[in-house]
Coordinates of C-alpha atoms and ligand atoms in Angstrom, one line a residue:
M1 CA 0.0 -0.1 0.0
T2 CA 1.1 3.5 -0.6
Q3 CA 2.2 5.5 2.4
V4 CA 0.7 8.8 2.8
N5 CA 3.2 11.7 3.2
E6 CA 4.4 11.8 6.9
Q7 CA 5.3 15.4 6.8
Q8 CA 1.8 16.4 5.6
L9 CA 0.2 14.5 8.5
I10 CA 2.5 16.0 11.0
A11 CA 1.7 19.5 9.6
W12 CA -1.9 18.8 9.8
R13 CA -1.6 17.5 13.4
R14 CA 0.4 20.9 14.4
E15 CA -2.3 22.9 12.8
L16 CA -5.0 21.1 14.8
H17 CA -2.9 21.3 17.8
S18 CA -2.3 25.1 17.5
W19 CA -6.2 25.9 17.4
P20 CA -7.7 23.4 19.9
E21 CA -11.4 23.6 20.8
L22 CA -13.4 22.4 23.8
S23 CA -16.0 19.6 23.6
G24 CA -19.0 20.5 21.6
H25 CA -17.4 23.7 20.2
E26 CA -15.1 22.0 17.5
V27 CA -16.2 24.3 14.7
E28 CA -12.9 25.2 13.2
T29 CA -11.4 21.9 13.7
T30 CA -14.4 20.3 11.7
A31 CA -13.9 22.9 9.0
R32 CA -10.3 22.1 8.7
L33 CA -11.0 18.4 8.6
R34 CA -13.7 18.6 6.0
R35 CA -11.4 20.8 3.7
W36 CA -8.6 18.3 3.9
L37 CA -10.7 15.3 3.4
Q38 CA -12.6 16.8 0.4
Q39 CA -9.4 18.1 -1.1
A40 CA -8.1 14.4 -1.2
G41 CA -11.3 13.5 -3.0
L42 CA -13.1 11.7 0.0
R43 CA -16.9 11.7 0.2
V44 CA -18.2 13.6 3.2
P45 CA -21.9 12.4 3.6
D46 CA -24.3 14.7 5.4
Y47 CA -25.1 13.9 8.9
P48 CA -27.1 16.2 11.1
L49 CA -24.2 17.1 13.2
E50 CA -23.2 20.6 14.7
T51 CA -19.6 19.7 15.0
G52 CA -17.6 16.7 13.9
L53 CA -18.1 14.9 10.7
V54 CA -17.8 11.6 8.8
A55 CA -16.0 10.6 5.6
E56 CA -16.5 7.5 3.5
V57 CA -14.3 5.7 1.0
G58 CA -15.1 2.4 -1.1
Q59 CA -18.2 0.7 -2.4
G60 CA -20.3 -2.3 -1.3
E61 CA -22.1 -3.7 1.4
A62 CA -19.3 -4.8 3.9
L63 CA -18.7 -1.6 6.1
I64 CA -16.1 -1.0 8.6
A65 CA -15.9 2.1 10.7
L66 CA -12.7 4.0 12.1
R67 CA -13.2 6.5 14.9
A68 CA -11.0 9.5 15.9
D69 CA -11.9 12.0 18.5
I70 CA -11.3 15.7 18.0
D71 CA -11.9 17.8 21.1
A72 CA -9.5 19.5 23.5
L73 CA -9.3 20.4 27.1
P74 CA -9.5 23.5 29.5
I75 CA -5.8 23.2 30.2
H76 CA -3.1 25.9 29.8
E77 CA -0.3 24.4 27.5
A78 CA 3.2 24.6 29.0
T79 CA 5.1 22.8 26.4
G80 CA 6.7 26.0 24.8
L81 CA 6.7 24.2 21.4
A82 CA 6.5 26.1 18.2
W83 CA 3.1 24.7 17.4
R84 CA 1.7 25.2 21.1
S85 CA -1.9 26.1 21.6
R86 CA -2.8 29.7 20.3
N87 CA -6.3 29.4 22.1
S88 CA -5.5 30.6 25.6
G89 CA -6.5 28.1 28.3
V90 CA -7.3 25.3 25.8
M91 CA -4.9 22.5 24.7
H92 CA -5.0 19.2 22.9
A93 CA -3.7 17.6 26.2
C94 CA -5.2 14.2 25.4
G95 CA -3.7 13.9 21.9
H96 CA -7.0 13.9 20.1
D97 CA -5.2 16.1 17.5
V98 CA -2.9 13.0 16.9
H99 CA -5.8 10.6 16.7
S100 CA -7.4 13.0 13.9
A101 CA -4.2 13.0 12.0
V102 CA -3.9 9.3 12.2
M103 CA -7.5 8.6 10.9
L104 CA -7.0 11.4 8.3
G105 CA -3.9 9.5 7.1
A106 CA -5.7 6.2 7.2
A107 CA -8.5 7.8 5.1
L108 CA -6.0 9.1 2.5
Q109 CA -4.3 5.8 2.3
L110 CA -7.6 3.8 1.8
K111 CA -8.7 6.4 -0.9
A112 CA -5.5 5.6 -2.8
V113 CA -6.5 1.9 -3.0
E114 CA -10.3 2.5 -3.2
D115 CA -10.8 0.4 -6.2
R116 CA -9.5 -2.7 -4.3
L117 CA -11.4 -2.5 -1.2
A118 CA -13.8 -5.3 -0.5
G119 CA -16.5 -2.7 0.7
R120 CA -16.6 0.6 2.4
V121 CA -14.9 2.3 5.3
R122 CA -16.7 5.0 7.3
I123 CA -14.4 7.3 9.1
L124 CA -15.9 9.2 12.2
F125 CA -14.4 12.4 13.5
Q126 CA -16.1 12.5 16.9
P127 CA -16.6 15.7 18.9
A128 CA -17.0 15.9 22.6
E129 CA -15.2 12.7 23.9
E130 CA -14.0 14.5 27.1
N131 CA -17.5 15.0 28.4
A132 CA -18.7 11.6 27.0
T133 CA -21.5 13.2 25.0
G134 CA -19.9 12.8 21.4
A135 CA -20.3 9.3 20.8
R136 CA -23.8 9.2 21.7
T137 CA -24.5 12.2 19.5
L138 CA -22.9 10.4 16.4
I139 CA -24.9 7.3 17.1
A140 CA -28.2 9.2 17.4
S141 CA -27.4 10.8 13.9
G142 CA -27.1 7.4 12.3
V143 CA -23.6 7.0 11.8
L144 CA -23.4 3.3 13.0
E145 CA -26.2 2.2 10.5
G146 CA -24.9 -0.8 8.4
V147 CA -21.4 -0.8 10.2
Q148 CA -20.4 -4.3 11.0
A149 CA -17.2 -3.6 13.1
I150 CA -15.6 -0.5 14.5
F151 CA -12.0 0.3 15.7
G152 CA -10.4 3.2 17.4
M153 CA -7.2 4.1 19.3
H154 CA -5.9 6.2 22.2
N155 CA -2.2 7.0 22.3
E156 CA -0.6 5.7 25.5
P157 CA 2.2 8.1 26.9
G158 CA 3.6 5.4 29.3
L159 CA 4.3 3.1 26.1
P160 CA 7.2 3.6 23.9
T161 CA 6.6 4.5 20.2
G162 CA 6.2 1.6 18.1
T163 CA 4.3 -0.2 20.9
F164 CA 0.8 -1.5 20.5
A165 CA -1.6 -2.9 23.3
T166 CA -5.1 -4.1 23.6
R167 CA -7.0 -6.7 25.3
A168 CA -10.2 -9.0 24.9
G169 CA -13.2 -8.1 26.9
A170 CA -13.2 -5.3 29.7
F171 CA -10.6 -2.7 28.8
Y172 CA -11.3 1.0 29.7
A173 CA -13.3 1.6 33.1
N174 CA -16.8 2.5 34.1
A175 CA -15.9 6.1 35.0
D176 CA -18.6 7.5 37.4
K177 CA -18.6 10.5 39.7
F178 CA -20.3 11.1 43.0
I179 CA -21.0 14.0 45.2
V180 CA -21.7 14.1 48.9
R181 CA -23.4 17.0 50.7
V182 CA -23.4 17.2 54.5
E183 CA -26.6 18.9 55.3
R184 CA -28.7 19.9 58.2
A185 CA -26.1 19.4 60.8
T186 CA -27.8 20.5 64.0
S187 CA -26.0 22.7 66.6
G188 CA -23.4 20.6 68.5
T189 CA -22.6 18.8 65.3
D190 CA -19.7 19.7 63.2
A191 CA -20.3 19.4 59.3
I192 CA -16.6 19.5 58.4
L193 CA -15.9 16.7 60.9
V194 CA -18.7 14.7 59.6
A195 CA -17.6 15.1 56.2
S196 CA -14.0 14.0 57.0
Q197 CA -15.5 10.8 58.7
I198 CA -17.5 10.0 55.7
I199 CA -14.4 10.3 53.4
Q200 CA -12.4 8.0 55.8
A201 CA -15.3 5.4 55.9
L202 CA -15.4 5.5 52.0
Q203 CA -11.7 5.0 51.7
S204 CA -11.9 1.7 53.8
L205 CA -15.1 0.6 52.1
T206 CA -13.1 -0.5 49.0
T207 CA -10.6 -2.6 51.0
R208 CA -13.1 -4.1 53.5
S209 CA -16.1 -4.9 51.4
F210 CA -14.8 -5.8 47.8
N211 CA -12.5 -8.7 46.8
T212 CA -9.1 -7.6 46.4
L213 CA -9.3 -9.2 42.9
D214 CA -12.2 -6.9 41.9
S215 CA -10.8 -3.9 39.8
L216 CA -11.8 -0.8 41.8
V217 CA -10.8 2.5 42.7
L218 CA -12.7 5.1 44.6
S219 CA -10.8 8.5 45.0
V220 CA -12.1 11.8 46.5
T221 CA -10.9 14.6 44.2
R222 CA -12.3 17.6 45.8
I223 CA -13.7 19.1 49.1
E224 CA -15.5 22.3 50.1
A225 CA -16.2 23.5 53.5
Q226 CA -17.1 26.6 55.3
R227 CA -17.9 27.9 58.8
D228 CA -18.8 31.4 60.0
N229 CA -17.9 31.2 63.7
P230 CA -17.0 28.4 65.9
A231 CA -20.5 27.7 67.1
D232 CA -21.8 27.4 63.5
P233 CA -22.2 23.6 62.4
G234 CA -20.9 24.9 59.0
E235 CA -21.3 23.2 55.6
A236 CA -19.2 20.8 53.9
G237 CA -19.4 18.8 50.7
F238 CA -17.1 16.5 48.6
G239 CA -16.8 14.8 45.2
G240 CA -14.8 11.9 43.8
T241 CA -14.5 9.6 40.9
V242 CA -15.1 5.7 40.9
R243 CA -13.6 3.2 38.3
T244 CA -14.7 -0.4 37.9
H245 CA -14.6 -3.0 35.2
D246 CA -17.6 -5.0 36.0
K247 CA -21.3 -4.0 36.2
Q248 CA -22.0 -5.9 39.4
V249 CA -19.1 -4.5 41.3
R250 CA -20.2 -0.9 40.0
A251 CA -23.8 -1.4 41.1
R252 CA -22.8 -2.9 44.4
L253 CA -20.2 -0.1 45.1
E254 CA -22.9 2.6 44.5
Q255 CA -25.3 1.0 46.8
R256 CA -22.8 0.4 49.6
A257 CA -21.3 3.9 49.3
R258 CA -24.8 5.4 49.5
Q259 CA -25.5 3.3 52.7
L260 CA -22.3 4.3 54.3
V261 CA -22.6 8.2 53.7
E262 CA -26.1 8.1 55.1
S263 CA -25.5 6.0 58.2
V264 CA -22.1 7.7 59.1
A265 CA -23.8 11.1 58.9
A266 CA -26.9 9.7 61.0
A267 CA -24.6 8.5 63.6
S268 CA -23.2 12.0 64.0
G269 CA -26.6 13.8 64.2
A270 CA -26.4 15.2 60.5
R271 CA -28.1 14.1 57.2
A272 CA -25.9 13.6 54.1
T273 CA -27.2 13.3 50.4
F274 CA -25.2 11.1 48.0
S275 CA -25.5 11.6 44.3
W276 CA -24.2 9.4 41.6
H277 CA -23.3 10.6 38.1
A278 CA -23.0 7.7 35.6
G279 CA -20.1 8.4 33.2
P280 CA -19.0 6.2 30.2
P281 CA -19.6 2.4 30.8
V282 CA -16.9 -0.2 30.7
L283 CA -15.3 -0.5 27.4
E284 CA -15.6 -4.1 26.1
N285 CA -13.7 -5.3 23.3
D286 CA -14.9 -8.0 21.2
P287 CA -12.5 -11.0 21.6
H288 CA -12.4 -11.9 17.7
W289 CA -11.6 -8.3 16.6
A290 CA -9.3 -7.6 19.4
Q291 CA -7.3 -10.6 18.4
F292 CA -7.6 -9.6 14.7
A293 CA -6.3 -5.9 15.5
S294 CA -3.3 -7.4 17.4
R295 CA -2.5 -9.7 14.5
V296 CA -2.4 -6.9 12.0
A297 CA -0.4 -4.7 14.3
Q298 CA 2.1 -7.6 14.4
Q299 CA 2.2 -7.8 10.7
V300 CA 2.9 -4.1 10.3
G301 CA 5.7 -4.3 12.7
Y302 CA 4.3 -3.2 16.1
Q303 CA 5.8 -4.5 19.3
V304 CA 2.5 -6.0 20.4
Q305 CA 1.5 -6.4 24.0
T306 CA -1.6 -7.4 25.9
A307 CA -2.9 -4.3 27.8
E308 CA -3.6 -4.0 31.4
L309 CA -7.1 -3.0 32.6
H310 CA -7.2 0.7 31.9
L311 CA -8.4 3.0 34.8
G312 CA -9.5 5.7 32.3
G313 CA -13.0 6.2 31.0
E314 CA -13.6 6.3 27.2
D315 CA -16.8 7.0 25.3
F316 CA -15.8 4.7 22.5
A317 CA -17.4 2.2 24.9
F318 CA -21.0 3.4 23.6
Y319 CA -20.2 2.2 20.1
L320 CA -19.2 -1.2 21.3
Q321 CA -22.4 -1.4 23.2
Q322 CA -24.0 -1.4 19.8
I323 CA -21.7 -3.3 17.4
P324 CA -18.5 -5.4 17.9
G325 CA -15.0 -3.8 17.4
A326 CA -11.8 -3.1 19.2
F327 CA -10.2 -0.1 20.8
V328 CA -6.4 -0.2 20.9
S329 CA -3.5 1.8 22.6
I330 CA -0.6 3.0 20.6
G331 CA 2.6 4.2 22.5
S332 CA 3.1 8.0 22.4
A333 CA 6.1 8.1 24.6
S334 CA 5.3 11.4 26.5
A335 CA 7.3 12.4 29.7
Y336 CA 4.0 14.0 30.9
G337 CA 0.8 12.1 30.9
L338 CA -2.7 12.9 29.5
H339 CA -4.5 16.0 30.6
H340 CA -1.2 17.6 31.7
G341 CA 0.1 20.9 30.3
G342 CA 3.4 19.3 29.4
F343 CA 2.0 16.5 27.6
N344 CA 4.0 16.1 24.2
P345 CA 3.4 12.8 22.2
D346 CA 6.0 11.6 19.8
E347 CA 4.7 12.5 16.3
A348 CA 6.6 9.6 15.1
L349 CA 3.6 7.5 15.8
I350 CA 1.2 9.2 13.4
A351 CA 2.4 7.7 10.0
P352 CA 2.8 4.2 11.1
A353 CA -0.6 4.2 12.9
A354 CA -2.2 5.7 9.8
H355 CA -0.7 2.9 7.8
Y356 CA -1.9 0.3 10.6
F357 CA -5.6 1.5 10.5
S358 CA -5.7 1.6 6.7
Q359 CA -4.3 -2.0 6.7
L360 CA -6.8 -3.1 9.5
A361 CA -9.9 -1.8 7.7
H362 CA -8.6 -3.3 4.4
Q363 CA -8.2 -6.8 6.0
A364 CA -11.4 -6.4 8.0
L365 CA -13.3 -5.9 4.8
Q366 CA -11.8 -8.9 3.2
Q367 CA -12.6 -11.0 6.1
L368 CA -16.3 -9.8 6.4
S369 CA -16.9 -10.1 2.5
A370 CA -15.4 -13.7 2.6
R371 CA -17.6 -14.5 5.4
C372 CA -20.6 -13.2 3.5
R373 CA -19.6 -15.3 0.5
D374 CA -19.4 -18.4 2.5
T375 CA -23.0 -17.9 3.9
T376 CA -24.3 -17.4 0.4
L377 CA -22.7 -20.8 -0.8
N378 CA -23.9 -22.6 2.3
Ligands
ZN401 ZN1 -8.9 12.9 27.8
ZN402 ZN1 -8.5 11.1 25.1

């Protein structure tokens, strides 16, 4: 297969990087992607989307989807690079600019061999991954219609460039949030003290009430409290995040945490409310397609590993609730991690990953159309 010009992909990535946009506001990003795709001769079918877009290549019934996310974060960039963010306080600190360049490259490479494809490839440029709404918006607008398998990637700063990892079954976590408010503490009680007792009880809940083999993280990430004078019971609240990889563990944790918050508060003469905010669900890779994705990665020269359970949340999980597919990690060798102002992924990952995804789509279509021929013959 022809290789797409690496310098071009890097230049596009840097342009996206310089002009990052927040979730749901990816207007200029969408316009740029549309322009580059159309200049390369790709079809950009109409879907009712405010931001984000879809490109298509090939002909026929068999249909594979590839997905990139395109949004950035409210983070101040601290890399000092020549192509650093020009939108103050907004940064591509999760590497979605890199993911976009990879899937642009895959789209162009597939376009170059369009007449040899055993079907169609639909490339999704998805907005609003960071607030976990974009995948659902795209699904509601019909982008999965006819799609038989879907693939996507996230760069992994902790892995060296040239390394690939995925796993069958559960991969990224259920990523939920909770908020606790200590209310109606009566005089003689201390809302701040009650809140700190609840936090301690929650921390030991995960070690006492769950199997050590259950993948489970509960972390308090912020706390607020106020008191006007020493006699005032005060007000206190805190919030945190919970990561699990199993539906039952998730449900049991929510129930146990709620009970614990209410009982610790009651024992101290206060009342506390516990609210749960469901995030993206556990991302479950289809075993067949996860293995297929690893095999193609090996063929194109990646160092292939089995991924560990990932504690991050990822809204690609919503696609995998509808159709089979696989999400994969590609090493980006950044000294600073995701969502950090110093995050700086290795751009050398872009061209090989573009080549990989075009090969993956190409071979997945061959397999799907061969399967389809078999069932017609039988
Ligand atoms: Zn992110
Ligand atoms: Zn991300």
